[in-house]
């Protein structure tokens, strides 16, 4: 693989830092960090350029907090200036380089490759090749982000990048916390890079046709159950020996038609696609709550739409017309199905 250099000057240029500032602030213009930065915006950008050029930049202290939905995890938050601007500046240059190295079936946090494209590919495979997708292997990786080994990640990055100045900056960010901290803009790309050669091994060495990965959630289809169990053992060995990762014990190998494939917020069958039960339950609860409020208070229609729009987005990409009709009786909200 050809290694790429001469990237540092592009990343630390004032023009790129200004562009990164514009991207990082999208949807956050009222936040304290952006308003504080804007008091001396031009001077801050120039100082950031000078600090990077002289290699004085150091990752700031993290603000760490815990979330409990959809599951408990620690979130690491960095200040807007200088850290988030630096991360966007790196990705302005590195995004196309890294994405070009990913397989076509890597989807998490990649522009134009989100949940809906992954779901579309899964639906197509199930519909067009029912015999080849009779069984499903579904796994995820135990404590994936905290388990990422820094030295292995640095080695993988060096297989593609040879710019020593950029490598210094990436090493500084990687070593700023244990594992890869959830919450950093760069972390989602580090995670994809970490599994990049595993994806290629699955596709090019094991010749797995139906392999889909979203972050650390992996789905594989095959015609035979025994073959998927054999593949699972080989995947475990690769992840353990090359990446120091462990597959969770809740792995599943099962016939698709017996219960469907719970993946990406949907439940996939050969003939149809439903939304995940948890998403359906939360939507119904939210609609019932809004209906109760509407009976007592005057609520603006736009506020109602904002409250349920994301759930309706799941419905229009699934076979959920009956559910929509049931909810429409309580709360009129027209959905244009994309299926």
mmCIF file of C-alpha atoms in Angstrom:
data_model
loop_
_atom_site.group_PDB
_atom_site.id
_atom_site.type_symbol
_atom_site.label_atom_id
_atom_site.label_comp_id
_atom_site.label_asym_id
_atom_site.label_seq_id
_atom_site.Cartn_x
_atom_site.Cartn_y
_atom_site.Cartn_z
ATOM 1 C CA UNK A 1 0.000 0.000 0.000
ATOM 2 C CA UNK A 2 1.342 3.417 -0.950
ATOM 3 C CA UNK A 3 2.104 5.613 2.065
ATOM 4 C CA UNK A 4 1.150 9.285 1.932
ATOM 5 C CA UNK A 5 3.206 12.266 3.134
ATOM 6 C CA UNK A 6 3.311 16.058 2.842
ATOM 7 C CA UNK A 7 0.028 16.566 4.691
ATOM 8 C CA UNK A 8 1.118 18.649 7.684
ATOM 9 C CA UNK A 9 1.227 22.052 6.015
ATOM 10 C CA UNK A 10 -2.268 21.549 4.608
ATOM 11 C CA UNK A 11 -3.651 20.646 8.019
ATOM 12 C CA UNK A 12 -2.139 23.519 9.992
ATOM 13 C CA UNK A 13 -2.717 26.237 7.381
ATOM 14 C CA UNK A 14 -4.804 29.161 8.618
ATOM 15 C CA UNK A 15 -7.260 28.578 5.745
ATOM 16 C CA UNK A 16 -7.837 24.968 6.815
ATOM 17 C CA UNK A 17 -8.192 25.957 10.470
ATOM 18 C CA UNK A 18 -10.790 28.567 9.508
ATOM 19 C CA UNK A 19 -12.665 25.946 7.474
ATOM 20 C CA UNK A 20 -12.481 23.536 10.430
ATOM 21 C CA UNK A 21 -13.856 26.263 12.709
ATOM 22 C CA UNK A 22 -16.854 26.709 10.394
ATOM 23 C CA UNK A 23 -17.559 22.969 10.335
ATOM 24 C CA UNK A 24 -17.085 22.453 14.067
ATOM 25 C CA UNK A 25 -19.554 25.217 14.984
ATOM 26 C CA UNK A 26 -22.469 23.942 12.878
ATOM 27 C CA UNK A 27 -25.511 23.718 15.133
ATOM 28 C CA UNK A 28 -23.494 24.964 18.127
ATOM 29 C CA UNK A 29 -23.298 28.739 17.564
ATOM 30 C CA UNK A 30 -25.068 29.452 20.858
ATOM 31 C CA UNK A 31 -22.865 27.180 22.947
ATOM 32 C CA UNK A 32 -20.547 28.731 25.525
ATOM 33 C CA UNK A 33 -17.373 27.398 23.882
ATOM 34 C CA UNK A 34 -18.175 28.937 20.495
ATOM 35 C CA UNK A 35 -19.197 32.301 21.982
ATOM 36 C CA UNK A 36 -16.009 32.391 24.079
ATOM 37 C CA UNK A 37 -13.884 31.569 21.018
ATOM 38 C CA UNK A 38 -15.618 34.230 18.910
ATOM 39 C CA UNK A 39 -14.485 37.019 21.251
ATOM 40 C CA UNK A 40 -10.987 36.656 19.753
ATOM 41 C CA UNK A 41 -11.621 34.388 16.791
ATOM 42 C CA UNK A 42 -8.891 35.575 14.398
ATOM 43 C CA UNK A 43 -6.261 35.748 17.149
ATOM 44 C CA UNK A 44 -7.232 32.272 18.408
ATOM 45 C CA UNK A 45 -6.902 30.722 14.956
ATOM 46 C CA UNK A 46 -3.498 32.344 14.446
ATOM 47 C CA UNK A 47 -2.320 31.161 17.884
ATOM 48 C CA UNK A 48 -3.549 27.647 17.118
ATOM 49 C CA UNK A 49 -1.610 27.679 13.855
ATOM 50 C CA UNK A 50 1.528 28.842 15.671
ATOM 51 C CA UNK A 51 1.147 26.232 18.427
ATOM 52 C CA UNK A 52 0.728 23.418 15.896
ATOM 53 C CA UNK A 53 3.664 24.622 13.796
ATOM 54 C CA UNK A 54 5.899 24.737 16.890
ATOM 55 C CA UNK A 55 4.399 21.473 18.242
ATOM 56 C CA UNK A 56 3.250 23.159 21.426
ATOM 57 C CA UNK A 57 -0.300 21.844 21.055
ATOM 58 C CA UNK A 58 -1.488 19.507 23.805
ATOM 59 C CA UNK A 59 -4.906 17.913 24.161
ATOM 60 C CA UNK A 60 -6.968 19.727 26.809
ATOM 61 C CA UNK A 61 -8.361 18.073 29.924
ATOM 62 C CA UNK A 62 -11.466 15.996 29.260
ATOM 63 C CA UNK A 63 -14.826 16.611 30.884
ATOM 64 C CA UNK A 64 -16.060 13.071 31.569
ATOM 65 C CA UNK A 65 -19.691 12.186 32.248
ATOM 66 C CA UNK A 66 -21.860 9.076 32.042
ATOM 67 C CA UNK A 67 -24.951 8.475 29.912
ATOM 68 C CA UNK A 68 -27.406 5.630 30.509
ATOM 69 C CA UNK A 69 -29.350 5.456 27.216
ATOM 70 C CA UNK A 70 -29.234 3.357 25.095
ATOM 71 C CA UNK A 71 -26.718 1.811 27.505
ATOM 72 C CA UNK A 72 -24.348 3.050 30.190
ATOM 73 C CA UNK A 73 -21.104 4.482 28.865
ATOM 74 C CA UNK A 74 -18.580 7.190 29.650
ATOM 75 C CA UNK A 75 -18.504 10.211 27.345
ATOM 76 C CA UNK A 76 -15.343 12.305 26.984
ATOM 77 C CA UNK A 77 -15.870 15.952 26.051
ATOM 78 C CA UNK A 78 -13.175 18.394 24.912
ATOM 79 C CA UNK A 79 -13.446 22.204 24.719
ATOM 80 C CA UNK A 80 -14.472 23.736 21.411
ATOM 81 C CA UNK A 81 -11.223 25.700 21.143
ATOM 82 C CA UNK A 82 -8.648 24.452 20.414
ATOM 83 C CA UNK A 83 -9.373 20.727 20.406
ATOM 84 C CA UNK A 84 -12.519 20.312 18.353
ATOM 85 C CA UNK A 85 -11.196 22.718 15.742
ATOM 86 C CA UNK A 86 -7.981 20.672 15.507
ATOM 87 C CA UNK A 87 -9.938 17.431 15.042
ATOM 88 C CA UNK A 88 -11.965 18.922 12.203
ATOM 89 C CA UNK A 89 -8.794 20.354 10.648
ATOM 90 C CA UNK A 90 -7.249 16.871 10.608
ATOM 91 C CA UNK A 91 -10.377 15.341 9.098
ATOM 92 C CA UNK A 92 -10.627 18.023 6.384
ATOM 93 C CA UNK A 93 -7.481 16.470 4.921
ATOM 94 C CA UNK A 94 -7.585 12.885 6.189
ATOM 95 C CA UNK A 95 -11.238 11.952 5.619
ATOM 96 C CA UNK A 96 -10.937 11.166 1.904
ATOM 97 C CA UNK A 97 -7.656 9.298 2.467
ATOM 98 C CA UNK A 98 -9.067 7.035 5.162
ATOM 99 C CA UNK A 99 -12.466 6.500 3.519
ATOM 100 C CA UNK A 100 -10.757 5.378 0.313
ATOM 101 C CA UNK A 101 -9.130 2.579 2.347
ATOM 102 C CA UNK A 102 -12.364 1.283 3.888
ATOM 103 C CA UNK A 103 -14.350 -1.534 2.340
ATOM 104 C CA UNK A 104 -17.687 -0.695 0.733
ATOM 105 C CA UNK A 105 -19.508 -2.398 3.622
ATOM 106 C CA UNK A 106 -18.091 -0.216 6.402
ATOM 107 C CA UNK A 107 -20.802 2.283 7.317
ATOM 108 C CA UNK A 108 -20.472 3.970 10.701
ATOM 109 C CA UNK A 109 -19.839 7.744 10.684
ATOM 110 C CA UNK A 110 -18.892 7.892 6.993
ATOM 111 C CA UNK A 111 -20.400 10.557 4.766
ATOM 112 C CA UNK A 112 -23.110 9.150 2.451
ATOM 113 C CA UNK A 113 -22.787 5.733 4.130
ATOM 114 C CA UNK A 114 -25.114 5.928 7.102
ATOM 115 C CA UNK A 115 -27.695 3.608 8.570
ATOM 116 C CA UNK A 116 -30.078 3.842 5.627
ATOM 117 C CA UNK A 117 -27.514 2.773 3.012
ATOM 118 C CA UNK A 118 -26.465 -0.159 5.208
ATOM 119 C CA UNK A 119 -30.115 -1.136 5.680
ATOM 120 C CA UNK A 120 -30.705 -0.879 1.936
ATOM 121 C CA UNK A 121 -27.790 -3.232 1.240
ATOM 122 C CA UNK A 122 -29.006 -5.747 3.832
ATOM 123 C CA UNK A 123 -32.563 -5.692 2.444
ATOM 124 C CA UNK A 124 -31.285 -6.195 -1.104
ATOM 125 C CA UNK A 125 -29.116 -9.164 -0.107
ATOM 126 C CA UNK A 126 -31.988 -10.848 1.729
ATOM 127 C CA UNK A 127 -34.415 -10.282 -1.127
ATOM 128 C CA UNK A 128 -32.147 -11.211 -4.044
ATOM 129 C CA UNK A 129 -30.387 -14.222 -2.511
ATOM 130 C CA UNK A 130 -32.602 -15.986 0.070
ATOM 131 C CA UNK A 131 -30.596 -19.218 -0.173
ATOM 132 C CA UNK A 132 -27.247 -17.462 0.321
ATOM 133 C CA UNK A 133 -28.609 -15.507 3.294
ATOM 134 C CA UNK A 134 -30.489 -18.321 5.015
ATOM 135 C CA UNK A 135 -28.449 -18.036 8.221
ATOM 136 C CA UNK A 136 -27.076 -15.014 10.070
ATOM 137 C CA UNK A 137 -24.005 -14.582 12.290
ATOM 138 C CA UNK A 138 -24.352 -11.507 14.501
ATOM 139 C CA UNK A 139 -21.586 -10.324 16.842
ATOM 140 C CA UNK A 140 -20.295 -7.244 18.547
ATOM 141 C CA UNK A 141 -17.037 -6.544 20.334
ATOM 142 C CA UNK A 142 -16.710 -6.380 24.100
ATOM 143 C CA UNK A 143 -15.991 -2.803 25.299
ATOM 144 C CA UNK A 144 -14.749 -1.893 21.839
ATOM 145 C CA UNK A 145 -13.706 1.753 22.261
ATOM 146 C CA UNK A 146 -11.993 1.320 25.661
ATOM 147 C CA UNK A 147 -10.224 -1.833 24.387
ATOM 148 C CA UNK A 148 -8.487 -0.240 21.392
ATOM 149 C CA UNK A 149 -4.735 -0.692 21.827
ATOM 150 C CA UNK A 150 -2.776 2.511 21.199
ATOM 151 C CA UNK A 151 0.332 0.890 19.768
ATOM 152 C CA UNK A 152 -1.655 -1.267 17.360
ATOM 153 C CA UNK A 153 -3.709 1.752 16.255
ATOM 154 C CA UNK A 154 -0.553 3.804 15.684
ATOM 155 C CA UNK A 155 0.947 0.957 13.663
ATOM 156 C CA UNK A 156 -2.159 0.714 11.458
ATOM 157 C CA UNK A 157 -2.103 4.481 10.856
ATOM 158 C CA UNK A 158 1.578 4.295 9.879
ATOM 159 C CA UNK A 159 0.779 1.740 7.189
ATOM 160 C CA UNK A 160 -0.993 4.570 5.344
ATOM 161 C CA UNK A 161 0.656 7.796 6.593
ATOM 162 C CA UNK A 162 4.369 8.664 6.580
ATOM 163 C CA UNK A 163 4.206 12.373 7.496
ATOM 164 C CA UNK A 164 6.094 12.507 10.821
ATOM 165 C CA UNK A 165 4.620 15.848 11.869
ATOM 166 C CA UNK A 166 1.070 14.597 11.382
ATOM 167 C CA UNK A 167 1.926 11.331 13.120
ATOM 168 C CA UNK A 168 3.152 13.363 16.115
ATOM 169 C CA UNK A 169 -0.226 15.121 16.344
ATOM 170 C CA UNK A 170 -2.248 11.920 15.933
ATOM 171 C CA UNK A 171 -0.105 10.162 18.558
ATOM 172 C CA UNK A 172 -0.664 13.062 20.958
ATOM 173 C CA UNK A 173 -4.449 12.821 20.526
ATOM 174 C CA UNK A 174 -4.473 9.009 20.761
ATOM 175 C CA UNK A 175 -2.431 9.015 23.990
ATOM 176 C CA UNK A 176 -4.636 11.655 25.633
ATOM 177 C CA UNK A 177 -6.966 8.996 27.122
ATOM 178 C CA UNK A 178 -7.210 5.263 27.647
ATOM 179 C CA UNK A 179 -8.542 3.374 24.635
ATOM 180 C CA UNK A 180 -10.343 5.655 22.212
ATOM 181 C CA UNK A 181 -12.617 8.097 24.050
ATOM 182 C CA UNK A 182 -16.270 8.115 23.001
ATOM 183 C CA UNK A 183 -17.186 11.712 22.201
ATOM 184 C CA UNK A 184 -14.119 12.817 20.236
ATOM 185 C CA UNK A 185 -14.783 13.666 16.594
ATOM 186 C CA UNK A 186 -11.654 11.735 15.582
ATOM 187 C CA UNK A 187 -12.574 8.678 17.660
ATOM 188 C CA UNK A 188 -15.210 7.425 15.230
ATOM 189 C CA UNK A 189 -12.625 7.408 12.432
ATOM 190 C CA UNK A 190 -9.954 5.846 14.648
ATOM 191 C CA UNK A 191 -12.438 3.043 15.354
ATOM 192 C CA UNK A 192 -13.018 2.423 11.644
ATOM 193 C CA UNK A 193 -9.281 2.564 10.935
ATOM 194 C CA UNK A 194 -8.631 0.055 13.724
ATOM 195 C CA UNK A 195 -10.925 -2.524 12.078
ATOM 196 C CA UNK A 196 -10.028 -1.557 8.503
ATOM 197 C CA UNK A 197 -7.693 -4.489 7.802
ATOM 198 C CA UNK A 198 -10.049 -6.902 9.546
ATOM 199 C CA UNK A 199 -12.750 -5.793 7.068
ATOM 200 C CA UNK A 200 -10.372 -6.426 4.158
ATOM 201 C CA UNK A 201 -9.414 -9.821 5.610
ATOM 202 C CA UNK A 202 -13.097 -10.789 5.753
ATOM 203 C CA UNK A 203 -13.729 -9.698 2.176
ATOM 204 C CA UNK A 204 -10.485 -10.599 0.397
ATOM 205 C CA UNK A 205 -9.053 -13.536 2.360
ATOM 206 C CA UNK A 206 -12.181 -15.241 3.702
ATOM 207 C CA UNK A 207 -14.215 -14.137 0.630
ATOM 208 C CA UNK A 208 -17.323 -13.376 2.686
ATOM 209 C CA UNK A 209 -19.884 -11.906 0.315
ATOM 210 C CA UNK A 210 -22.478 -10.726 2.811
ATOM 211 C CA UNK A 211 -20.530 -8.920 5.535
ATOM 212 C CA UNK A 212 -21.750 -5.637 7.069
ATOM 213 C CA UNK A 213 -20.156 -3.608 9.863
ATOM 214 C CA UNK A 214 -21.523 -0.556 11.653
ATOM 215 C CA UNK A 215 -18.975 0.491 14.316
ATOM 216 C CA UNK A 216 -18.443 -2.762 16.260
ATOM 217 C CA UNK A 217 -21.767 -4.352 15.291
ATOM 218 C CA UNK A 218 -21.137 -7.022 12.646
ATOM 219 C CA UNK A 219 -23.605 -9.089 10.618
ATOM 220 C CA UNK A 220 -22.640 -11.938 8.267
ATOM 221 C CA UNK A 221 -25.020 -14.009 6.117
ATOM 222 C CA UNK A 222 -24.388 -17.475 4.755
ATOM 223 C CA UNK A 223 -26.170 -20.572 3.407
ATOM 224 C CA UNK A 224 -24.960 -22.965 6.124
ATOM 225 C CA UNK A 225 -24.978 -22.724 9.899
ATOM 226 C CA UNK A 226 -21.864 -24.861 10.395
ATOM 227 C CA UNK A 227 -19.827 -22.672 8.044
ATOM 228 C CA UNK A 228 -20.786 -19.551 10.029
ATOM 229 C CA UNK A 229 -19.697 -21.218 13.287
ATOM 230 C CA UNK A 230 -16.328 -22.044 11.696
ATOM 231 C CA UNK A 231 -16.023 -18.456 10.456
ATOM 232 C CA UNK A 232 -16.871 -17.164 13.941
ATOM 233 C CA UNK A 233 -13.933 -19.068 15.429
ATOM 234 C CA UNK A 234 -11.593 -17.643 12.785
ATOM 235 C CA UNK A 235 -12.898 -14.114 13.402
ATOM 236 C CA UNK A 236 -12.306 -14.532 17.130
ATOM 237 C CA UNK A 237 -8.733 -15.629 16.524
ATOM 238 C CA UNK A 238 -8.006 -12.718 14.171
ATOM 239 C CA UNK A 239 -9.472 -10.114 16.526
ATOM 240 C CA UNK A 240 -7.677 -11.596 19.536
ATOM 241 C CA UNK A 241 -4.268 -12.138 17.934
ATOM 242 C CA UNK A 242 -4.047 -9.037 15.747
ATOM 243 C CA UNK A 243 -6.149 -6.404 17.538
ATOM 244 C CA UNK A 244 -6.417 -7.619 21.165
ATOM 245 C CA UNK A 245 -10.214 -7.525 20.948
ATOM 246 C CA UNK A 246 -12.746 -9.978 22.357
ATOM 247 C CA UNK A 247 -16.073 -10.979 20.822
ATOM 248 C CA UNK A 248 -18.960 -10.697 23.280
ATOM 249 C CA UNK A 249 -20.483 -13.931 24.524
ATOM 250 C CA UNK A 250 -23.907 -12.902 23.220
ATOM 251 C CA UNK A 251 -22.988 -13.834 19.628
ATOM 252 C CA UNK A 252 -25.817 -15.410 17.611
ATOM 253 C CA UNK A 253 -25.978 -17.852 14.685
ATOM 254 C CA UNK A 254 -29.590 -18.415 13.638
ATOM 255 C CA UNK A 255 -31.942 -18.868 10.660
ATOM 256 C CA UNK A 256 -33.082 -15.448 9.414
ATOM 257 C CA UNK A 257 -36.730 -16.423 8.937
ATOM 258 C CA UNK A 258 -37.117 -17.675 12.513
ATOM 259 C CA UNK A 259 -36.828 -14.259 14.210
ATOM 260 C CA UNK A 260 -35.332 -11.714 11.864
ATOM 261 C CA UNK A 261 -32.022 -9.860 12.103
ATOM 262 C CA UNK A 262 -31.975 -7.096 14.734
ATOM 263 C CA UNK A 263 -29.499 -4.627 13.223
ATOM 264 C CA UNK A 264 -29.311 -0.839 12.705
ATOM 265 C CA UNK A 265 -32.606 -0.242 14.512
ATOM 266 C CA UNK A 266 -34.537 -2.534 12.175
ATOM 267 C CA UNK A 267 -35.580 -6.183 12.210
ATOM 268 C CA UNK A 268 -34.852 -7.659 8.776
ATOM 269 C CA UNK A 269 -36.642 -10.638 7.222
ATOM 270 C CA UNK A 270 -36.416 -12.020 3.699
ATOM 271 C CA UNK A 271 -39.825 -10.632 2.795
ATOM 272 C CA UNK A 272 -40.147 -7.464 4.867
ATOM 273 C CA UNK A 273 -38.464 -5.074 7.318
ATOM 274 C CA UNK A 274 -39.838 -3.868 10.655
ATOM 275 C CA UNK A 275 -38.504 -1.351 13.142
ATOM 276 C CA UNK A 276 -36.892 -2.583 16.357
ATOM 277 C CA UNK A 277 -39.391 -3.261 19.159
ATOM 278 C CA UNK A 278 -37.716 -0.749 21.465
ATOM 279 C CA UNK A 279 -38.026 2.039 18.894
ATOM 280 C CA UNK A 280 -41.684 1.153 18.268
ATOM 281 C CA UNK A 281 -42.416 1.141 22.010
ATOM 282 C CA UNK A 282 -40.767 4.527 22.564
ATOM 283 C CA UNK A 283 -42.648 6.062 19.611
ATOM 284 C CA UNK A 284 -46.017 4.820 20.871
ATOM 285 C CA UNK A 285 -45.273 6.150 24.346
ATOM 286 C CA UNK A 286 -44.253 9.529 22.963
ATOM 287 C CA UNK A 287 -47.403 9.807 20.813
ATOM 288 C CA UNK A 288 -49.594 8.886 23.805
ATOM 289 C CA UNK A 289 -47.806 11.491 25.936
ATOM 290 C CA UNK A 290 -48.296 14.209 23.288
ATOM 291 C CA UNK A 291 -51.986 13.330 22.918
ATOM 292 C CA UNK A 292 -52.438 13.704 26.686
ATOM 293 C CA UNK A 293 -50.713 17.102 26.632
ATOM 294 C CA UNK A 294 -52.801 18.250 23.659
ATOM 295 C CA UNK A 295 -55.983 17.549 25.624
ATOM 296 C CA UNK A 296 -54.815 19.971 28.332
ATOM 297 C CA UNK A 297 -52.681 22.612 26.591
ATOM 298 C CA UNK A 298 -52.317 24.390 23.301
ATOM 299 C CA UNK A 299 -49.173 23.036 21.656
ATOM 300 C CA UNK A 300 -47.695 24.398 18.449
ATOM 301 C CA UNK A 301 -47.711 21.889 15.585
ATOM 302 C CA UNK A 302 -44.016 22.491 14.783
ATOM 303 C CA UNK A 303 -43.098 21.547 18.347
ATOM 304 C CA UNK A 304 -45.045 18.297 17.991
ATOM 305 C CA UNK A 305 -43.270 17.504 14.720
ATOM 306 C CA UNK A 306 -39.858 18.094 16.294
ATOM 307 C CA UNK A 307 -40.748 15.701 19.111
ATOM 308 C CA UNK A 308 -41.591 12.757 16.874
ATOM 309 C CA UNK A 309 -39.863 13.450 13.538
ATOM 310 C CA UNK A 310 -36.873 11.183 14.229
ATOM 311 C CA UNK A 311 -39.140 8.199 15.034
ATOM 312 C CA UNK A 312 -41.195 8.814 11.917
ATOM 313 C CA UNK A 313 -37.935 8.690 9.995
ATOM 314 C CA UNK A 314 -37.526 5.045 11.064
ATOM 315 C CA UNK A 315 -41.059 4.208 9.950
ATOM 316 C CA UNK A 316 -40.731 5.503 6.410
ATOM 317 C CA UNK A 317 -37.758 3.207 5.721
ATOM 318 C CA UNK A 318 -39.586 0.093 6.944
ATOM 319 C CA UNK A 319 -42.800 -1.841 6.282
ATOM 320 C CA UNK A 320 -44.780 -0.039 8.977
ATOM 321 C CA UNK A 321 -47.876 1.274 7.215
ATOM 322 C CA UNK A 322 -50.232 -0.451 9.645
ATOM 323 C CA UNK A 323 -48.451 1.093 12.636
ATOM 324 C CA UNK A 324 -48.571 4.510 10.951
ATOM 325 C CA UNK A 325 -52.297 4.178 10.304
ATOM 326 C CA UNK A 326 -52.894 3.208 13.946
ATOM 327 C CA UNK A 327 -50.936 6.184 15.257
ATOM 328 C CA UNK A 328 -52.430 8.534 12.663
ATOM 329 C CA UNK A 329 -55.842 8.069 14.317
ATOM 330 C CA UNK A 330 -54.424 9.557 17.528
ATOM 331 C CA UNK A 331 -52.006 12.104 16.044
ATOM 332 C CA UNK A 332 -52.288 13.073 12.344
ATOM 333 C CA UNK A 333 -48.793 13.020 10.847
ATOM 334 C CA UNK A 334 -48.404 12.111 7.205
ATOM 335 C CA UNK A 335 -45.479 9.852 6.312
ATOM 336 C CA UNK A 336 -44.168 9.406 2.785
ATOM 337 C CA UNK A 337 -42.681 5.926 2.663
ATOM 338 C CA UNK A 338 -39.300 5.603 0.915
ATOM 339 C CA UNK A 339 -39.482 1.842 0.402
#
